[in-house]
Every structure is written in structure tokens, then in C-alpha cells.
Coordinates of C-alpha atoms and ligand atoms in Angstrom, one line a residue:
X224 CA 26.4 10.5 -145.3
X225 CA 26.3 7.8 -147.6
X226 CA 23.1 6.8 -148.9
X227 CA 23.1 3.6 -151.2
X228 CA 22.0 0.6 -149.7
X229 CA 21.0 -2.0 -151.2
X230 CA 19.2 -4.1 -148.4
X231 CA 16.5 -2.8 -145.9
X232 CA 15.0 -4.2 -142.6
X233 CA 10.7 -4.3 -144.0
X234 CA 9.8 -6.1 -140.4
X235 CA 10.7 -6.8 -136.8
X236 CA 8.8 -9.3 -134.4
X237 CA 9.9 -10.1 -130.6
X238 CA 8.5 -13.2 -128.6
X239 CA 9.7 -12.5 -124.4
X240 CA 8.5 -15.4 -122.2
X241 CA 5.8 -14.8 -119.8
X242 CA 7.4 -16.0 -116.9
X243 CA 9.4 -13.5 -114.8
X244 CA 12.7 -13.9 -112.6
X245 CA 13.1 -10.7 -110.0
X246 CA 16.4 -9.8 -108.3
X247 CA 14.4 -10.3 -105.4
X248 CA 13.5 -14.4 -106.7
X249 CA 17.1 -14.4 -107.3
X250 CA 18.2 -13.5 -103.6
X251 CA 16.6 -16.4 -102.6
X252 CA 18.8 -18.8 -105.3
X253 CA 22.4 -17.4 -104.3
X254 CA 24.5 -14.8 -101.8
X255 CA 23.4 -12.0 -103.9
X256 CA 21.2 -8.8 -103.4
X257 CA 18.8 -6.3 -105.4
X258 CA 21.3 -3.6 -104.2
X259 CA 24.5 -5.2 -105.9
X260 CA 22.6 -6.4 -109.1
X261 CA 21.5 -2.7 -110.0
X262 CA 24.2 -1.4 -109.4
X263 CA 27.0 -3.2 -110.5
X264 CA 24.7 -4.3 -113.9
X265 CA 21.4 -2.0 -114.1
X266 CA 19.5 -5.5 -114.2
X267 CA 16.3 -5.5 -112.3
X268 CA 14.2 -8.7 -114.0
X269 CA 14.3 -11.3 -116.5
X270 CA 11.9 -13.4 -118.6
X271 CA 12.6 -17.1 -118.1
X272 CA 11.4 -19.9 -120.3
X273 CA 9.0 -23.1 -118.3
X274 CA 9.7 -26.4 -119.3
X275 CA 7.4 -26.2 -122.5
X276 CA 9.2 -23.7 -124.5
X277 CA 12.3 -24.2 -126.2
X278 CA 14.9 -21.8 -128.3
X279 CA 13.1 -22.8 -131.7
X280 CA 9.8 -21.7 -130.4
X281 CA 10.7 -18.5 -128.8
X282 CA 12.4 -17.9 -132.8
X283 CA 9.6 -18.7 -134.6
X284 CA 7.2 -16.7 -132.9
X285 CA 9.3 -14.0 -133.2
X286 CA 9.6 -14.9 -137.1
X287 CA 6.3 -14.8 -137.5
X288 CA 5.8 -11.1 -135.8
X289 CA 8.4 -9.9 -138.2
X290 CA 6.5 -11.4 -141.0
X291 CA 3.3 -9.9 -139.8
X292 CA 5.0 -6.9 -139.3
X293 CA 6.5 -7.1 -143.0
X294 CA 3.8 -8.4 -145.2
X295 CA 5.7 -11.1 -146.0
X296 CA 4.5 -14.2 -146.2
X297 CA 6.7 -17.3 -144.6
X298 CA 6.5 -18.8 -148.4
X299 CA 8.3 -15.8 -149.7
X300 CA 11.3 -16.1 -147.1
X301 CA 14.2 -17.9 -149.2
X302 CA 16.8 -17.9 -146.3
X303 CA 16.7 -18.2 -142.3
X304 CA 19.7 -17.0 -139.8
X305 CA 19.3 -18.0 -136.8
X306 CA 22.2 -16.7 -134.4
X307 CA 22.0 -18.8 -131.2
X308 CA 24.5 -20.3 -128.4
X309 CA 21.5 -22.3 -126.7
X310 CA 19.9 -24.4 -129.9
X311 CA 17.4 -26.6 -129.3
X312 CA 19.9 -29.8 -130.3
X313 CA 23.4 -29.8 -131.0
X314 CA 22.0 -30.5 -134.4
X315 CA 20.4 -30.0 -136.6
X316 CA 20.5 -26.3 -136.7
X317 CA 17.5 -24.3 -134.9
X318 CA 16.8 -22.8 -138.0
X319 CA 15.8 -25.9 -139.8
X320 CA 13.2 -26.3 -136.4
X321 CA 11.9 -22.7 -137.4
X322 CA 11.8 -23.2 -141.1
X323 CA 9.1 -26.3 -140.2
X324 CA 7.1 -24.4 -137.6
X325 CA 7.0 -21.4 -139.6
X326 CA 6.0 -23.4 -142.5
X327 CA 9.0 -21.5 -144.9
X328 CA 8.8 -23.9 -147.4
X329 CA 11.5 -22.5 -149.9
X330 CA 13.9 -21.4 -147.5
X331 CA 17.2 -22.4 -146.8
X332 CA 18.4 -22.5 -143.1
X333 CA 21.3 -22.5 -141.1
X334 CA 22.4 -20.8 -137.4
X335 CA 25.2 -18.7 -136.7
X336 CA 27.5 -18.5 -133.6
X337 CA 28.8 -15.4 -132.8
X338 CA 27.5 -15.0 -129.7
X339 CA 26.2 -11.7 -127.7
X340 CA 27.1 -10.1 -131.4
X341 CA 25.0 -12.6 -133.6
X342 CA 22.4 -10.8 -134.6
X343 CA 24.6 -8.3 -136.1
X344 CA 26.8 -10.8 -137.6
X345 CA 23.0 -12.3 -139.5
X346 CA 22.5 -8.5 -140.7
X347 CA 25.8 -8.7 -142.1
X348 CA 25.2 -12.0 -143.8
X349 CA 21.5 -11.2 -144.8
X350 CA 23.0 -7.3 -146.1
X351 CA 25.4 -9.6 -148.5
X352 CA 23.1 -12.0 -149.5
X353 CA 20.9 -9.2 -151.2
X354 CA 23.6 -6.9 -152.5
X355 CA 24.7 -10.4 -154.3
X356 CA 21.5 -11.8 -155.8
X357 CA 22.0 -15.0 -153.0
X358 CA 18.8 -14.3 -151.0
X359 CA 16.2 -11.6 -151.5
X360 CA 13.7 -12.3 -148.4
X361 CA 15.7 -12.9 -145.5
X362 CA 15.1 -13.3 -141.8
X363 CA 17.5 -13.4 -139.4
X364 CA 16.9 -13.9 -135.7
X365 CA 18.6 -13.9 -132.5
X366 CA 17.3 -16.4 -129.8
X367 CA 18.6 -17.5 -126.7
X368 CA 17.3 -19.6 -123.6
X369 CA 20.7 -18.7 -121.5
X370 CA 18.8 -19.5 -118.4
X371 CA 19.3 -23.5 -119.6
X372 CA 22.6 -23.1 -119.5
X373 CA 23.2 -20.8 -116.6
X374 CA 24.9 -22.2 -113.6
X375 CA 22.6 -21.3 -110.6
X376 CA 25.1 -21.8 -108.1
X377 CA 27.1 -19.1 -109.7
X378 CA 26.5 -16.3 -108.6
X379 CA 28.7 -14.3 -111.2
X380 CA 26.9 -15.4 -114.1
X381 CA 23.3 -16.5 -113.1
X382 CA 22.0 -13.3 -112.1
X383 CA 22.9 -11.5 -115.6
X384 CA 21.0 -13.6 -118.2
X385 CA 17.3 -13.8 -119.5
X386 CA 15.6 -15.6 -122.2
X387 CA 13.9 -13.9 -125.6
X388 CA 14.0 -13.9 -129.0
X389 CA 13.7 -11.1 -131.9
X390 CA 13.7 -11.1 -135.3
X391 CA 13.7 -9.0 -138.8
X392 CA 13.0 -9.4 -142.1
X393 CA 15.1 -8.1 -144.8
X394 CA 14.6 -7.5 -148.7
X395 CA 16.2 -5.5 -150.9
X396 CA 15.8 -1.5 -150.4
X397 CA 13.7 0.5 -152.7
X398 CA 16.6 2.8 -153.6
X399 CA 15.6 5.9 -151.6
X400 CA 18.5 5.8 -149.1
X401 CA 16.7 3.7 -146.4
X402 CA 18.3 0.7 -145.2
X403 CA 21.6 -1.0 -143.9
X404 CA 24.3 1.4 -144.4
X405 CA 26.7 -0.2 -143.2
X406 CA 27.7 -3.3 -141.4
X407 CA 30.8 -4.1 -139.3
X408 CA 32.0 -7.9 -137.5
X409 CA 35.6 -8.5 -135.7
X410 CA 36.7 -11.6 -133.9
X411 CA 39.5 -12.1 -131.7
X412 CA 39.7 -16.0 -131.1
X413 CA 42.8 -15.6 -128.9
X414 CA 40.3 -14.9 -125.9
X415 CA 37.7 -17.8 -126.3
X416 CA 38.4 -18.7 -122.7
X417 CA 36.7 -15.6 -120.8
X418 CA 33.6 -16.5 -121.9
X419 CA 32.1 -20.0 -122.8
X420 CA 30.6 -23.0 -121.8
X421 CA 33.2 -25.5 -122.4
X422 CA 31.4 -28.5 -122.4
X423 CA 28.4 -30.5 -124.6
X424 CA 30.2 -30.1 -127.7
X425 CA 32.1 -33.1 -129.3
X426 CA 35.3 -32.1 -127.3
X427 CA 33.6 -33.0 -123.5
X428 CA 30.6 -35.0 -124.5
X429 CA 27.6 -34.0 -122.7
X430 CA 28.4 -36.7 -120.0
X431 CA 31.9 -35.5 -119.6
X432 CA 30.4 -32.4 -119.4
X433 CA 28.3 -33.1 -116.4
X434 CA 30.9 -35.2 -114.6
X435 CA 33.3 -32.1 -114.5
X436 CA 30.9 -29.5 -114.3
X437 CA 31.5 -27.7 -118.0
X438 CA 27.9 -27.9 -118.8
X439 CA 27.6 -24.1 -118.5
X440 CA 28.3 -20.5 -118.8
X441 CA 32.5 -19.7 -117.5
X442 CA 32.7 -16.2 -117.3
X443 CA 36.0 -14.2 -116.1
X444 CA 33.4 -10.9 -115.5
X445 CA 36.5 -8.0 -114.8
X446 CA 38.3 -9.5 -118.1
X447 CA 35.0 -9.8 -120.0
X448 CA 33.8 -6.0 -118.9
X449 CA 37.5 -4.2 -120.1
X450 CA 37.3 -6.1 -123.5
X451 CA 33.5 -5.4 -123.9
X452 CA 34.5 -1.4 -122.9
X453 CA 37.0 -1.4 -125.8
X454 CA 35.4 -3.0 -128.7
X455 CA 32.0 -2.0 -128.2
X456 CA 33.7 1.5 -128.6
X457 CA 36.0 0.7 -131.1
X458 CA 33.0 -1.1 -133.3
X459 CA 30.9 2.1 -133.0
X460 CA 33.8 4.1 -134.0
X461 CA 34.0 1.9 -137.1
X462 CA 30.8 2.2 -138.5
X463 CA 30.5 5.7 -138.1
X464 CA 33.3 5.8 -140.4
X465 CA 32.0 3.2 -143.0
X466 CA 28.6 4.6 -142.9
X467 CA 30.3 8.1 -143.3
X468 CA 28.2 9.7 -140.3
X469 CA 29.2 11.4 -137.4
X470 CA 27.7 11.0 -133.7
X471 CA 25.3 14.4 -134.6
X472 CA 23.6 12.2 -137.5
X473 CA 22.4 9.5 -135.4
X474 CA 19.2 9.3 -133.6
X475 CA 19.4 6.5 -131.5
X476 CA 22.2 3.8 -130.7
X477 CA 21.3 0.5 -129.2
X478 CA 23.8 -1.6 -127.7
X479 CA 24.3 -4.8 -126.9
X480 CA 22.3 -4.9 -123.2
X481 CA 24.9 -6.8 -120.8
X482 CA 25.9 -3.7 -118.3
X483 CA 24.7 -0.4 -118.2
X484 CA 27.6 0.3 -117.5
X485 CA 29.3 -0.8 -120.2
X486 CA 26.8 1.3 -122.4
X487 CA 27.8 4.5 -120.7
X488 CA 31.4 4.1 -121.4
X489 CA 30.2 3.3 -125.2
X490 CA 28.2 6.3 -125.1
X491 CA 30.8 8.4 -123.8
X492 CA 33.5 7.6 -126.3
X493 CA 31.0 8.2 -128.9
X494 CA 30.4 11.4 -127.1
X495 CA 26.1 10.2 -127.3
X496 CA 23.3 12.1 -124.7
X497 CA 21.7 9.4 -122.7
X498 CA 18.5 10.3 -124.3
X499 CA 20.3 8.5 -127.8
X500 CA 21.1 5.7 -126.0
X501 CA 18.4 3.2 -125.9
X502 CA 18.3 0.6 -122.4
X503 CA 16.2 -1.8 -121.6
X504 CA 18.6 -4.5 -119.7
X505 CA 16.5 -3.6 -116.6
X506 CA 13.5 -5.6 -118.3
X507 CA 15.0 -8.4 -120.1
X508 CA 19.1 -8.6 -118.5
X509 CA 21.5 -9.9 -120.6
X510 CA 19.6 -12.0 -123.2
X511 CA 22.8 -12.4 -126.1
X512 CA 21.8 -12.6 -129.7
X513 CA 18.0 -11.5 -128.9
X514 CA 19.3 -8.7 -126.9
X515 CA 19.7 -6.1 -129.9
X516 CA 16.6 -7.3 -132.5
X517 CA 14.5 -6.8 -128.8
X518 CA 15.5 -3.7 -128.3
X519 CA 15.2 -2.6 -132.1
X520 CA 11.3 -3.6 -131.9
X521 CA 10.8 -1.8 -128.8
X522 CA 12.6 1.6 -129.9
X523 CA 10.2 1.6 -132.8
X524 CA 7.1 0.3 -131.0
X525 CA 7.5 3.6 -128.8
X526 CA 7.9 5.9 -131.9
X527 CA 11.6 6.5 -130.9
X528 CA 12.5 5.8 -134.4
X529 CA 10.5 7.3 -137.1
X530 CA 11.3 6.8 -140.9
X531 CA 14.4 8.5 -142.3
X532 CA 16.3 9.0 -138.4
X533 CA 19.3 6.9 -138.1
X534 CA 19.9 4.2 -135.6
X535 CA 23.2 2.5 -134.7
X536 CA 23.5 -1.1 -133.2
X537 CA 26.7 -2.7 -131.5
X538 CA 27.2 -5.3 -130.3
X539 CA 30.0 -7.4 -128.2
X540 CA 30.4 -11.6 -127.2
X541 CA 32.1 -14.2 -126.4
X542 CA 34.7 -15.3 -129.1
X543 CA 35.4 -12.3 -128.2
X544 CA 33.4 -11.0 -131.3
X545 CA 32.2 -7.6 -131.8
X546 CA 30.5 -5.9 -134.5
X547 CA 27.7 -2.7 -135.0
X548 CA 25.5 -1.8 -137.9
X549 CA 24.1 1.7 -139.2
X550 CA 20.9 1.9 -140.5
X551 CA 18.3 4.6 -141.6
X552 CA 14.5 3.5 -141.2
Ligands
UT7_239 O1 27.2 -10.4 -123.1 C1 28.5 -10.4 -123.5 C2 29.5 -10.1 -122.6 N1 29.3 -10.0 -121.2 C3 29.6 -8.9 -120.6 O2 29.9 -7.9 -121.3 C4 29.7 -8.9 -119.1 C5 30.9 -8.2 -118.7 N2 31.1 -8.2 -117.2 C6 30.3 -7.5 -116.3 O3 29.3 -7.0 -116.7 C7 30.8 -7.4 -114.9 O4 32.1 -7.9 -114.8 C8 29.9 -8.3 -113.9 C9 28.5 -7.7 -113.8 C10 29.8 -9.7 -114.4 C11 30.5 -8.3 -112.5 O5 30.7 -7.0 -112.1 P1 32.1 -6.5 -111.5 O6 31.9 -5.1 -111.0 O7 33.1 -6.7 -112.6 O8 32.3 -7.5 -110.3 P2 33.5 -8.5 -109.9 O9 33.3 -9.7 -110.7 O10 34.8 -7.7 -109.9 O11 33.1 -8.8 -108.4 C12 33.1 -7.8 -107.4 C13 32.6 -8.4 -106.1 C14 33.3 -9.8 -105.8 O12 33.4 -9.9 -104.4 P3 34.8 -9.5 -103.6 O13 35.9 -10.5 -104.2 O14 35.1 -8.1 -104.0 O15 34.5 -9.7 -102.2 C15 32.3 -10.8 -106.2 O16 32.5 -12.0 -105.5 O17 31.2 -8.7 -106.2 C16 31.0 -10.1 -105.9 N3 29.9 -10.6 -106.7 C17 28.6 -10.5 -106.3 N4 28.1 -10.0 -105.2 C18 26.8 -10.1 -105.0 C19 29.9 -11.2 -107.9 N5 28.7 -11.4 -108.3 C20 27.9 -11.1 -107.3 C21 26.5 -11.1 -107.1 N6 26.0 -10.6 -106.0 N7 25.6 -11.6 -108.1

């Protein structure tokens, strides 16, 4: 197993929304049922911003967790990711909104967009940044608030998404084989199309957007579920083999949360026990970028992973991108 890393995760920090959405709430919205939603999804509720909160606030209380949870102070932090599809503004980026609420004075920051698999695609970044001198405190954060740009007349899409954020703060690791092992990120832009929400960008202006009804998520489910199946198995596969561990050496995998479903077949084909497998879509649905850094914080606020084990994360959006990362706590 290969043990030198050079950047570790110090700190994770979550911030759900109070507010809750049932399947029941949503039976009264659309044709839909509890029945269907469980079992075609595993989804049972969601947390749902009010009117008050936005994207950069969910992030920076989750920031600020993280820090807490690190010992680092926000004036220490010389770089913030923020992967998002639902930023506050088209710009500037939500990270600049975080930096100022967080009061991260010598940071610099910028969001990603790599959907469902951004938070991944931040450990990636934050993982170079330190093993090249750019960046030695780092946070990166996943946020979404999907449910603003859900169609609720859809009933494909606007049963499966929920809003949170989660975050982590990396620094460089202290050299005794804990940390990122290994990160992986793939793209396929041929399929953009599956997945997306054509309009608000400079291509249909917002109003065009509104006029022809592109203002939210399009998602071709069946197409979406056979592509998620096979990269979300293919980027586990991956990192095994760039980490140099086998499915025996890891302790817990946590997976992008959009179908339990589509976790089992990942599980399978890594040839995982459910009890390795950590789920938590039933709480939280399909909440993109936060979904992993969520999930992360949880594992380890229920002592599922203790210092040394390792976990593996992997991930799978709209793009399509895909990517996973091994680490040892
Ligand atoms: O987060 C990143 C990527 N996203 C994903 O990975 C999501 C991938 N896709 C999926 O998870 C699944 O495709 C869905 C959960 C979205 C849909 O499940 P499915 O088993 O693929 O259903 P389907 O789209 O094939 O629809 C089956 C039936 C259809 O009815 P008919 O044509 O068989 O009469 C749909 O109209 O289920 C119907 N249906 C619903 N029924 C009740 C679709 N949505 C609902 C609903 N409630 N909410």
C-alpha cells in the first residue's frame, strides 16, 4: 500500500438546513408516492433551504465547522474551492461570498464545476496545491441549494435532490502515512446533454431561460443511471490501483448518494460488504457536491472511521464527470 502523501484532511464541518421535505410533502407536489421513491432511489427526506439562506451561507457555515474542527484559524486559510452548480450569482464566484463571511483574509478564491463529483475534483486540486508549494491551508467545499433549481412539476427530477453543504480542510501531512493517497477525475463532455440545466448562463439568458422553460435541472434518468453504474465502478477500480490497495484494505467507501441502487452495483463490482458501504441518501437525497464531504463528517462523527483505517470516496455527475479518492485518517 503506498504510504507517502504529502497532503492530509486536519478538519471536516457540515451545515444541513433545518427545514425538512418528506416523500410524504412531496406526494402532495406531484403524481409520485413514498412507495416508488424508496424503492426506485432509497430516498426518504430532504433538507430544504427557506428563503433566507443561500449557497454561500450553507458554505461558510460549513467552513467554519471544518476550521473548528481543524484548529485552524480562517486567517491561516490561503485558498478556498468551492465546487457548486447552484452559486449564489452567476458571478462572482461563491467562494469570494465565503472568503468575506468567513473573514479569510489572505485567501484566494475561486469555485469549481464538476458537478455531483466536485468535491472530489477540489481534493484533487487542494492534494496538488500542497505537494507543489501553491497552497498549504486549503479548504474546499461542496455546496448546493439544488432545490432552487429543481423543476417541481417534474416529477423525474424534483423528488431526488436536497440542499447541504460540507467542507474540509487540508494541510500538508505530517509524513506518517496519513493522508490523500491518491486522487482520480475523468470527464466525458460528449454526454453534457443527460444531465444539465440548459439555461441562465450567457447562452439563454435568464429571461430566455424562463420563456422556454431551461431554467432547471434536464435529466434523461435511465441514461444518467447506466453511465453512473459504469464510471462510479470504473473510478473505484482506478484508485484502488493508484493508491496500490485492494478492496480487503479499505474500511469504508462512501459514494456519491444519488441511488442506492447505484451504490450496490458499485459495491458489488468492488466486491465491498454492505457494512463498508456508507449510506445516508435516505436523510439528505441527492445533494451533488455536498453529498460526499456530508457523508465523510458523519462516518467519522459515528466513530466509523478511526485513525489509520482507510476510506474510499467516488464520485459521479453531470459533464458526465467522475472521479474517487483514497485516503487513510
Ligand atoms: O447525481 C448525479 C447523477 N444522477 C444520478 O446518478 C441519477 C441516475 N438516475 C436514477 O437514479 C434513476 O434513473 C431515477 C431514480 C432518476 C429514475 O429511476 P428509474 O428506475 O430509472 O425510472 P424511469 O425513469 O425508468 O421511470 C420508470 C417509471 C416511468 O413510468 P412508465 O413510463 O414506466 O409508466 C416514470 O414515468 O417511473 C415513472 N416515474 C415516477 N413514478 C412515480 C418517474 N419518476 C417518478 C416518480 N414517482 N417520482
Amino acid at each position: 500500500m503506498q504510504n507517502n502523501t504529502g497532503s492530509m484532511i486536519l478538519g471536516t464541518g457540515v451545515s444541513i438546513p433545518p427545514k425538512v421535505l418528506t416523500n410524504g410533502d412531496l406526494e402532495k407536489i406531484v403524481d409520485t408516492s413514498d412507495e416508488w421513491i424508496q424503492t426506485r432511489t432509497g430516498m426518504q427526506v430532504r433538507h430544504i433551504v427557506d428563503d433566507k439562506l443561500n449557497n454561500s451561507d450553507l458554505a461558510s457555515e460549513a467552513a467554519q465547522n471544518a476550521l473548528q474542527a481543524a484548529g485552524v484559524a480562517a486567517e491561516e486559510i490561503d485558498t478556498i474551492v468551492v465546487a457548486t452548480v447552484t452559486g449564489d450569482v452567476t458571478f462572482p464566484s461563491t467562494a469570494c461570498y465565503v472568503q468575506d463571511k468567513i473573514g479569510a483574509i489572505n485567501a484566494a478564491a475561486f469555485d469549481i464545476q464538476a458537478a455531483c463529483s466536485g468535491f472530489i475534483f477540489g481534493l484533487g486540486i487542494a492534494d496538488s496545491f500542497i505537494n507543489t508549494g501553491q497552497g498549504k491551508k486549503i479548504l474546499v467545499i461542496g455546496s448546493e441549494v439544488l432545490t432552487r433549481i429543481v423543476d417541481w412539476k417534474d416529477r423525474s427530477t424534483c423528488v431526488l435532490f436536497g440542499d447541504a453543504a460540507g467542507a474540509a480542510v487540508i494541510g500538508p501531512s505530517n509524513g506518517d502515512g496519513r493522508g490523500i493517497l491518491a486522487t482520480f477525475m475523468k470527464t466525458d463532455g460528449r454526454l453534457t446533454e443527460l444531465l444539465c440545466m440548459p439555461g441562465g448562463g450567457s447562452k439563454f439568458p435568464a429571461e430566455v431561460a424562463l420563456r422556454e422553460n431551461l431554467n432547471n435541472i434536464k435529466m434523461e434518468g435511465p441514461e444518467v443511471f447506466k453511465a453512473a453504474v459504469r464510471a462510479m465502478g470504473d473510478a473505484a477500480m482506478h484508485i484502488m490501483e493508484k493508491a496500490g490497495i485492494s478492496a480487503e484494505d479499505i474500511d469504508l467507501m462512501i459514494p456519491h448518494q444519488a441511488n442506492k441502487r447505484i451504490i450496490d452495483a458499485t459495491a458489488r463490482r468492488m466486491k465491498l460488504p454492505a457494512e463498508k458501504v456508507y449510506v445516508n441518501l435516505q436523510d439528505y437525497g441527492n445533494t451533488s457536491a455536498a453529498s460526499i464531504p456530508v457523508a465523510l463528517d458523519e462516518a467519522k462523527d459515528k466513530g466509523l472511521l478511526k485513525e489509520g483505517d482507510v476510506c474510499v470516496m467516488v464520485a459521479f455527475g453531470g459533464g458526465f464527470t467522475w472521479g474517487s479518492a483514497a485516503i487513510r485518517i
